[in-house]
């Protein structure tokens, strides 16, 4: 099978590293690298395991760490073909003694360091980012978070203030809001559902709405007031405190923060106990000089770090952002 996508130098270096390790084993003495692992192919007598293919899929960002990968799926077969290709390329490179080149040796060493660094980070994070830590940070943030007030309202939008006053008078005498919204409202987004705007916080609404809804009570008729689309008459259906975000919804954000926090602490500790001296001077910014655009973060396969730089503080906004209400 032809390799369908270009491979970075680091990817090839990783393949060479794997091949060097494989060449050190006897062909008849290959045990599963993980409990319950499955042999899925052999390349010149060396076994390719299902875990090798899954690791490739994780490295390419096609599945997440810990996510299952069915060995009968097309995704698995495509990655298996790529793993076989990598091993064939690495074996051929060894035959040509490319690994003896000083530049190749430095690249192989860099790939080995990167893999070992990733393994250290994984082991530290696995111990620290556990259920107790996740629940503890969630509880702490819930105590600190402020819950906004949500309003549920219905609206009828008309062309003039006079028409709005007439609508409000009809509503105050018991007319059906749903019927008037369907007959009179010019807001196509809400007229056919009784003018229902759903639940919202005033900060997501246009300024005219925020001013008109300040300190309103449940059941009140509000307006008419001028908006960009005309004159609005609202009825307040309900008021409540915003629902707090659930633990499961907040879990991905919490896990990311705890991971970043552990990586930051680990690197600070390592740098504090080592002698690191930067030999290149920082480039001085010149007034008016063009700035180089920031590069996109590199993935591990491109030579970038496994985890991004940690945030400066814990996430303090675990409350869900309310969905914007429809603008009239």
Short mmCIF file of C-alpha atoms in Angstrom, two decimals:
data_model
loop_
_atom_site.label_atom_id
_atom_site.label_comp_id
_atom_site.label_asym_id
_atom_site.label_seq_id
_atom_site.Cartn_x
_atom_site.Cartn_y
_atom_site.Cartn_z
CA UNK A 1 0.00 0.00 0.00
CA UNK A 2 1.24 3.45 -0.91
CA UNK A 3 1.70 5.94 1.91
CA UNK A 4 -1.03 8.48 1.30
CA UNK A 5 0.23 11.32 3.47
CA UNK A 6 3.59 12.96 3.84
CA UNK A 7 5.59 12.02 6.90
CA UNK A 8 7.57 14.47 8.97
CA UNK A 9 11.22 13.83 9.79
CA UNK A 10 10.28 13.19 13.41
CA UNK A 11 7.77 10.55 12.31
CA UNK A 12 10.46 8.74 10.37
CA UNK A 13 12.79 9.06 13.36
CA UNK A 14 10.19 7.46 15.56
CA UNK A 15 9.82 4.63 13.10
CA UNK A 16 13.59 4.12 13.12
CA UNK A 17 13.59 4.06 16.91
CA UNK A 18 10.90 1.38 16.94
CA UNK A 19 12.74 -0.63 14.33
CA UNK A 20 16.02 -0.47 16.26
CA UNK A 21 14.25 -1.76 19.33
CA UNK A 22 12.58 -4.53 17.34
CA UNK A 23 15.86 -5.66 15.80
CA UNK A 24 17.23 -6.31 19.25
CA UNK A 25 14.63 -9.00 19.93
CA UNK A 26 14.64 -12.59 18.78
CA UNK A 27 12.01 -13.39 16.19
CA UNK A 28 10.63 -16.28 18.22
CA UNK A 29 10.65 -14.47 21.57
CA UNK A 30 8.09 -11.68 21.17
CA UNK A 31 5.61 -11.41 24.01
CA UNK A 32 2.56 -9.10 23.98
CA UNK A 33 3.56 -5.57 25.09
CA UNK A 34 0.22 -5.22 26.91
CA UNK A 35 -2.00 -7.78 28.70
CA UNK A 36 -4.52 -9.23 26.27
CA UNK A 37 -2.79 -7.69 23.25
CA UNK A 38 -3.47 -9.22 19.84
CA UNK A 39 -0.96 -9.97 17.08
CA UNK A 40 -2.32 -8.42 13.87
CA UNK A 41 0.57 -8.80 11.40
CA UNK A 42 4.21 -9.81 11.02
CA UNK A 43 6.93 -7.96 9.14
CA UNK A 44 9.94 -10.13 8.32
CA UNK A 45 9.13 -12.31 11.29
CA UNK A 46 8.54 -9.47 13.76
CA UNK A 47 5.07 -9.11 15.25
CA UNK A 48 2.87 -6.06 14.89
CA UNK A 49 0.48 -5.80 17.82
CA UNK A 50 -2.94 -4.20 18.02
CA UNK A 51 -1.53 -1.77 20.60
CA UNK A 52 1.06 -0.58 18.04
CA UNK A 53 -1.74 0.30 15.63
CA UNK A 54 -3.83 1.97 18.32
CA UNK A 55 -0.82 4.04 19.40
CA UNK A 56 -0.46 5.22 15.80
CA UNK A 57 -4.12 6.25 15.69
CA UNK A 58 -3.73 8.18 18.96
CA UNK A 59 -0.56 9.89 17.66
CA UNK A 60 -2.44 11.05 14.57
CA UNK A 61 -5.29 12.41 16.71
CA UNK A 62 -7.83 10.02 15.21
CA UNK A 63 -8.83 8.59 18.59
CA UNK A 64 -8.20 9.73 22.15
CA UNK A 65 -6.04 7.98 24.71
CA UNK A 66 -8.04 5.13 26.24
CA UNK A 67 -10.63 5.06 23.44
CA UNK A 68 -11.17 1.58 21.96
CA UNK A 69 -10.31 0.81 18.34
CA UNK A 70 -12.05 -2.14 16.70
CA UNK A 71 -9.49 -4.31 14.86
CA UNK A 72 -12.14 -5.03 12.23
CA UNK A 73 -12.72 -1.37 11.36
CA UNK A 74 -11.48 0.45 8.26
CA UNK A 75 -9.70 2.95 10.51
CA UNK A 76 -7.71 0.15 12.16
CA UNK A 77 -6.80 -1.42 8.82
CA UNK A 78 -5.60 1.90 7.38
CA UNK A 79 -3.41 2.56 10.42
CA UNK A 80 -2.13 -1.04 10.33
CA UNK A 81 -0.98 -0.52 6.74
CA UNK A 82 0.82 2.65 7.83
CA UNK A 83 2.54 0.89 10.73
CA UNK A 84 3.71 -1.83 8.31
CA UNK A 85 4.97 0.86 5.95
CA UNK A 86 6.88 2.52 8.79
CA UNK A 87 8.56 -0.73 9.78
CA UNK A 88 9.53 -1.50 6.17
CA UNK A 89 10.98 1.99 5.71
CA UNK A 90 12.89 1.78 8.98
CA UNK A 91 14.26 -1.68 8.18
CA UNK A 92 15.46 -0.49 4.77
CA UNK A 93 17.08 2.55 6.39
CA UNK A 94 18.97 0.23 8.72
CA UNK A 95 20.13 -1.91 5.79
CA UNK A 96 21.52 1.23 4.20
CA UNK A 97 23.18 2.12 7.52
CA UNK A 98 21.46 5.48 7.64
CA UNK A 99 21.34 5.15 11.41
CA UNK A 100 25.13 5.52 11.53
CA UNK A 101 25.02 9.03 10.17
CA UNK A 102 25.74 11.57 12.96
CA UNK A 103 22.72 13.70 12.01
CA UNK A 104 20.47 10.63 12.07
CA UNK A 105 21.82 9.64 15.47
CA UNK A 106 21.00 13.06 16.91
CA UNK A 107 17.51 12.90 15.45
CA UNK A 108 17.02 9.41 16.89
CA UNK A 109 18.26 10.60 20.26
CA UNK A 110 15.89 13.57 20.15
CA UNK A 111 12.98 11.26 19.30
CA UNK A 112 13.93 8.98 22.21
CA UNK A 113 14.09 11.95 24.59
CA UNK A 114 10.69 13.13 23.42
CA UNK A 115 9.13 9.72 23.95
CA UNK A 116 10.66 9.39 27.41
CA UNK A 117 9.46 12.88 28.32
CA UNK A 118 5.96 12.02 27.16
CA UNK A 119 6.02 8.83 29.23
CA UNK A 120 7.11 10.79 32.33
CA UNK A 121 4.30 13.30 31.84
CA UNK A 122 1.77 10.50 31.34
CA UNK A 123 2.86 8.73 34.52
CA UNK A 124 2.74 11.92 36.61
CA UNK A 125 -0.64 12.97 35.23
CA UNK A 126 -2.11 9.48 35.65
CA UNK A 127 -1.33 9.55 39.38
CA UNK A 128 -2.46 13.12 40.02
CA UNK A 129 -5.50 13.54 37.79
CA UNK A 130 -7.85 11.16 39.56
CA UNK A 131 -11.52 11.21 40.49
CA UNK A 132 -10.90 12.75 43.92
CA UNK A 133 -8.89 15.61 42.39
CA UNK A 134 -11.54 16.21 39.73
CA UNK A 135 -14.41 16.25 42.23
CA UNK A 136 -12.42 18.44 44.64
CA UNK A 137 -11.73 21.13 42.04
CA UNK A 138 -15.34 20.96 40.83
CA UNK A 139 -16.65 21.53 44.37
CA UNK A 140 -14.20 24.39 44.92
CA UNK A 141 -15.22 26.15 41.73
CA UNK A 142 -18.92 25.70 42.46
CA UNK A 143 -18.42 27.56 45.75
CA UNK A 144 -16.69 30.42 43.93
CA UNK A 145 -18.96 30.65 40.89
CA UNK A 146 -21.75 33.22 40.73
CA UNK A 147 -25.06 32.11 39.29
CA UNK A 148 -26.81 34.71 37.17
CA UNK A 149 -30.56 35.20 37.06
CA UNK A 150 -32.33 33.79 34.03
CA UNK A 151 -35.54 35.20 32.59
CA UNK A 152 -38.05 33.45 30.38
CA UNK A 153 -40.13 35.86 28.32
CA UNK A 154 -42.49 36.02 25.35
CA UNK A 155 -42.43 38.87 22.88
CA UNK A 156 -44.58 40.47 20.24
CA UNK A 157 -42.76 42.78 17.84
CA UNK A 158 -44.71 45.42 15.93
CA UNK A 159 -43.91 48.35 13.66
CA UNK A 160 -45.02 51.32 15.82
CA UNK A 161 -45.34 52.42 19.41
CA UNK A 162 -49.08 52.96 19.00
CA UNK A 163 -49.55 49.40 17.78
CA UNK A 164 -47.47 48.19 20.72
CA UNK A 165 -49.69 50.10 23.17
CA UNK A 166 -52.78 48.54 21.60
CA UNK A 167 -51.25 45.05 21.90
CA UNK A 168 -50.38 45.66 25.57
CA UNK A 169 -53.94 46.82 26.30
CA UNK A 170 -55.40 43.68 24.74
CA UNK A 171 -53.03 41.48 26.77
CA UNK A 172 -53.92 43.26 30.01
CA UNK A 173 -57.59 42.45 29.40
CA UNK A 174 -56.90 38.72 28.98
CA UNK A 175 -56.20 38.28 25.26
CA UNK A 176 -54.16 35.22 24.28
CA UNK A 177 -50.47 36.04 23.93
CA UNK A 178 -49.97 33.09 21.58
CA UNK A 179 -52.77 34.20 19.26
CA UNK A 180 -51.64 37.83 19.19
CA UNK A 181 -48.04 36.82 18.54
CA UNK A 182 -49.07 34.72 15.56
CA UNK A 183 -51.42 37.39 14.17
CA UNK A 184 -49.49 40.60 14.84
CA UNK A 185 -45.79 39.93 15.54
CA UNK A 186 -43.30 40.73 12.78
CA UNK A 187 -40.57 38.58 14.35
CA UNK A 188 -40.43 35.52 12.10
CA UNK A 189 -38.22 33.65 14.58
CA UNK A 190 -40.78 33.66 17.43
CA UNK A 191 -44.25 34.46 16.10
CA UNK A 192 -45.15 30.81 15.44
CA UNK A 193 -44.13 29.58 18.90
CA UNK A 194 -46.16 32.10 20.85
CA UNK A 195 -43.34 34.65 20.93
CA UNK A 196 -41.33 32.44 23.31
CA UNK A 197 -37.74 33.66 23.72
CA UNK A 198 -36.83 30.82 26.10
CA UNK A 199 -34.56 31.32 29.12
CA UNK A 200 -31.79 33.90 28.84
CA UNK A 201 -29.66 36.24 30.93
CA UNK A 202 -29.94 39.93 30.20
CA UNK A 203 -26.24 40.23 29.36
CA UNK A 204 -26.77 38.29 26.10
CA UNK A 205 -29.62 40.53 24.96
CA UNK A 206 -29.48 43.84 23.05
CA UNK A 207 -29.13 46.90 25.27
CA UNK A 208 -32.77 47.95 24.85
CA UNK A 209 -33.92 44.62 26.27
CA UNK A 210 -31.43 44.71 29.14
CA UNK A 211 -32.72 48.16 30.19
CA UNK A 212 -36.39 47.24 29.86
CA UNK A 213 -36.01 43.99 31.81
CA UNK A 214 -34.12 45.47 34.75
CA UNK A 215 -35.83 44.55 38.05
CA UNK A 216 -38.95 43.17 36.33
CA UNK A 217 -41.18 40.72 38.19
CA UNK A 218 -42.65 37.43 37.02
CA UNK A 219 -45.97 37.96 35.20
CA UNK A 220 -45.25 41.60 34.28
CA UNK A 221 -46.00 43.11 30.89
CA UNK A 222 -43.04 45.15 29.64
CA UNK A 223 -43.04 47.75 26.87
CA UNK A 224 -43.58 48.75 24.26
CA UNK A 225 -39.96 49.80 23.88
CA UNK A 226 -37.95 50.58 20.76
CA UNK A 227 -35.60 47.95 19.35
CA UNK A 228 -33.68 47.62 16.10
CA UNK A 229 -36.55 45.64 14.57
CA UNK A 230 -39.49 47.74 15.80
CA UNK A 231 -41.38 48.03 19.08
CA UNK A 232 -41.41 45.11 21.50
CA UNK A 233 -43.99 44.06 24.07
CA UNK A 234 -42.85 41.33 26.48
CA UNK A 235 -44.48 39.21 29.14
CA UNK A 236 -42.25 37.75 31.85
CA UNK A 237 -43.08 34.05 32.16
CA UNK A 238 -40.52 32.98 34.75
CA UNK A 239 -37.38 33.96 36.66
CA UNK A 240 -34.83 31.57 38.11
CA UNK A 241 -31.18 31.20 39.02
CA UNK A 242 -28.95 29.79 36.33
CA UNK A 243 -28.47 26.03 36.60
CA UNK A 244 -24.90 25.15 37.67
CA UNK A 245 -22.84 23.14 35.23
CA UNK A 246 -22.82 19.42 35.98
CA UNK A 247 -19.67 17.57 36.96
CA UNK A 248 -19.71 15.56 33.74
CA UNK A 249 -20.02 18.68 31.59
CA UNK A 250 -17.18 20.37 33.49
CA UNK A 251 -14.98 17.26 33.58
CA UNK A 252 -13.01 17.88 30.31
CA UNK A 253 -12.10 21.44 31.35
CA UNK A 254 -11.13 20.30 34.86
CA UNK A 255 -8.99 17.46 33.51
CA UNK A 256 -7.21 19.87 31.16
CA UNK A 257 -6.45 22.29 33.97
CA UNK A 258 -5.22 19.59 36.35
CA UNK A 259 -3.04 18.18 33.58
CA UNK A 260 -1.55 21.59 32.78
CA UNK A 261 -1.03 22.23 36.48
CA UNK A 262 0.89 18.98 36.95
CA UNK A 263 3.06 19.60 33.88
CA UNK A 264 3.82 23.15 35.03
CA UNK A 265 4.78 21.99 38.53
CA UNK A 266 6.93 19.18 37.14
CA UNK A 267 8.82 21.50 34.78
CA UNK A 268 9.33 24.15 37.47
CA UNK A 269 10.74 21.50 39.81
CA UNK A 270 13.04 20.09 37.13
CA UNK A 271 14.29 23.52 36.06
CA UNK A 272 14.79 24.52 39.69
CA UNK A 273 17.01 21.52 40.30
CA UNK A 274 19.03 21.83 37.10
CA UNK A 275 21.51 24.28 35.64
CA UNK A 276 19.97 25.65 32.48
CA UNK A 277 21.81 28.38 30.60
CA UNK A 278 20.40 29.88 27.41
CA UNK A 279 23.28 30.83 25.12
CA UNK A 280 21.33 32.85 22.56
CA UNK A 281 20.29 36.45 23.18
CA UNK A 282 16.64 37.42 22.95
CA UNK A 283 15.91 39.42 19.83
CA UNK A 284 15.12 43.04 20.63
CA UNK A 285 11.89 44.46 19.30
CA UNK A 286 12.50 47.43 17.00
CA UNK A 287 9.80 50.10 16.62
CA UNK A 288 7.97 49.58 13.36
CA UNK A 289 9.70 46.27 12.63
CA UNK A 290 7.43 43.56 11.20
CA UNK A 291 6.59 40.78 13.62
CA UNK A 292 6.77 37.15 12.73
CA UNK A 293 3.32 35.57 13.07
CA UNK A 294 2.96 33.06 15.87
CA UNK A 295 3.26 29.53 14.60
CA UNK A 296 0.48 27.03 15.23
CA UNK A 297 1.21 24.66 18.11
CA UNK A 298 3.13 21.62 16.96
CA UNK A 299 1.74 18.17 17.55
CA UNK A 300 3.95 15.47 19.09
CA UNK A 301 4.51 13.99 15.63
CA UNK A 302 5.79 17.35 14.39
CA UNK A 303 8.18 17.78 17.25
CA UNK A 304 5.92 19.78 19.54
CA UNK A 305 5.12 19.15 23.19
CA UNK A 306 2.54 16.58 24.20
CA UNK A 307 0.71 19.14 26.32
CA UNK A 308 0.24 22.89 25.77
CA UNK A 309 1.49 25.54 28.14
CA UNK A 310 -0.44 25.61 31.41
CA UNK A 311 -2.89 28.38 32.23
CA UNK A 312 -2.02 30.90 34.90
CA UNK A 313 -4.96 30.12 37.15
CA UNK A 314 -7.64 27.56 37.81
CA UNK A 315 -10.79 27.76 35.69
CA UNK A 316 -13.15 30.08 37.55
CA UNK A 317 -16.03 30.05 35.10
CA UNK A 318 -17.30 26.50 35.28
CA UNK A 319 -20.85 27.75 35.08
CA UNK A 320 -22.27 27.13 31.60
CA UNK A 321 -22.56 30.03 29.21
CA UNK A 322 -26.26 30.61 28.50
CA UNK A 323 -27.36 30.11 24.95
CA UNK A 324 -27.99 33.46 23.29
CA UNK A 325 -31.67 34.20 22.91
CA UNK A 326 -33.04 35.01 19.52
CA UNK A 327 -32.56 38.64 18.63
CA UNK A 328 -35.68 40.29 17.31
#
